[in-house]
Amino acid sequence: MTLQQAKFQYLLRLGDSSLIIGHRLSEWCGSGPILEEDIALINIALDFVGNATAFLGYAATVEGNGRTEDDLAYLRNEREFRNLLITEQPNGDYASTITRQFLYDVYTYYLYDALKSSKDETIAALATKSHKEITYHLRHTTEWMYRLGDGTAESHERMQNAMNDLWMFTGEMFDMDEVDQTLIKEGVAPDLNKIKEQWEAHVKPVIAEATLQIPSYNFKQKGSREGKHSEHLGFLLAEMQSVHRAFPDAKW
Amino acid sequence: MNFIGIMEDEKKLAAFEAKIASGQKIEPKDWMPEAYRKQLIRMMSQHAHSEIVGMLPEGNWITRAPNLRRKAILLAKVQDEAGHGLYLYSATETLGIDRTELLDQLHTGKAKYSSIFNYPTLTWADIGAIGWLVDGAAIMNQTALARGSYGPYSRAMVRICKEESFHNRQGYEIMMHLAQGTPEQKAMAQDALNRWWWPSIMMLGPSDDQSPNSDQLMRWKVKMESNDAIRQRFIDRTVPQADFIGLSIPDKDLKFNEQTGHYEHGPINWEEFFEVIKGNGPCNAKRLKARNDADKKGRWVRDAAMAYAEKKKAKAA
Ligand SMILES: [Fe+2]
Ligand SMILES: [Fe+2]
Ligand SMILES: [Fe+2]
């Protein structure tokens, strides 16, 4: 695997995860639990779309085949997407959305922090910008972890259910393959074992303070590195890409 | 109220009116007639409700926006609208009513919101049409309201109008791209204009002969201009914009009057307008249900946030 191939794959992982979780958050538009949360969710979705645009744009540049960020977002099929499985999980109730966001935000908080010192200057610059946004997202989701985990009996139960459902998607966040090995060697990407340690050290005390339990099962889902997704992704893409694909020659 | 009480109020009213006539703003702590307060609560909360109900037809297309740039712009616009809603609810609260009560009025159908949001967004071009026409019409109305007498409302309008101009431009830009695009795109743009033109004309309110402006509201600078005057400004500004991008306004009677320098439009179907206001528009039921569902679905979240805040307070004590 060449450095260029590895970079392209890696950039798709970053860009796709942002694109898909941003899409999920934007599905909340107008139906948030309180107006302030509607604003926060749209704002966070907007950050993710911006982040996806930047990383997919850079992916297209690295690929060098004349594709654009829009080609990558709108003209690839399910099996070509590299977003993490957790990002495509349906919104469910607010407990699911918050739990999904928290587990993912902590991951990107440490991942992007490491990417700030990537030997690839473009990645380093994009990561620096994104990390500021992620810091704000994480503060927001952490506050809601406490509120909902340690709020009422009902909210606690919903949060525990969400944690039980979503925990299985956290394992693959730290899976490494040839792409990672190639980039680690060149100082472009971090070793995910280290990110995993940081992630665990961060999520455990928050989950405990939110009076929640980490599920006892050890089973973990995986597959996004090879584009093996859950059944949800196909519907999400069908919706997201519908207008773009219906008018193949159009500019917008 | 006794005689002395009445005399007192008359004195206050005279001072209140003199203050407005001199161009000063009325602030929340100032004395104001009950009719003034009531009318402002009605107008401002209707405006706030319109901002948040308006998120629904536009939110409908965020997930399907045709490219990443358009998606980001639409998200930013809808975020602005939510922000306007929040800002206007806070401004309304200065009149002594809280947001929960205002939202109850919306959810029970007691309070109104702009008739325009009871029309469906059927294609991507509708997002262009809304920005161009609906935000365009709203700007006409709001620049007038920015000169109104109630301080918090007038300041809110100044701030909001700046963002509405961006909304208006992005909408027109969408339409321009479509009109200059493929034949299908151009047809989509024309279709959207056909469907949104009359509702946009009507959203500025009944014509003056059907809604005589109370001198009092004009004198109190609650209302600044008549509906027909605002409508005329909107039409005069928008028709050349349609011409410029090669779209045609769906009004066969529309013509420019050289003498007056204004466009004259054909008859407006007020029957349709009043039906929509009564609740019989294509999306009234859907919009109201969406708001109610969100409210119900969010209750346990708000309860939990409250319970957590109480626990924290108890711990700190
Ligand atoms: Fe904004
Ligand atoms: Fe607005
Ligand atoms: Fe607007």
XYZ file of C-alpha atoms and ligand atoms in Angstrom, chain B residues 51 77 81 84 135 163-164 167, ligand 3:
9
model
C -39.596 31.414 13.085
C -30.038 29.556 7.714
C -34.276 31.017 12.264
C -34.606 34.387 15.842
C -37.574 35.884 3.595
C -29.585 37.846 8.882
C -32.744 37.854 6.792
C -31.346 34.318 3.769
Fe -35.020 34.055 7.484
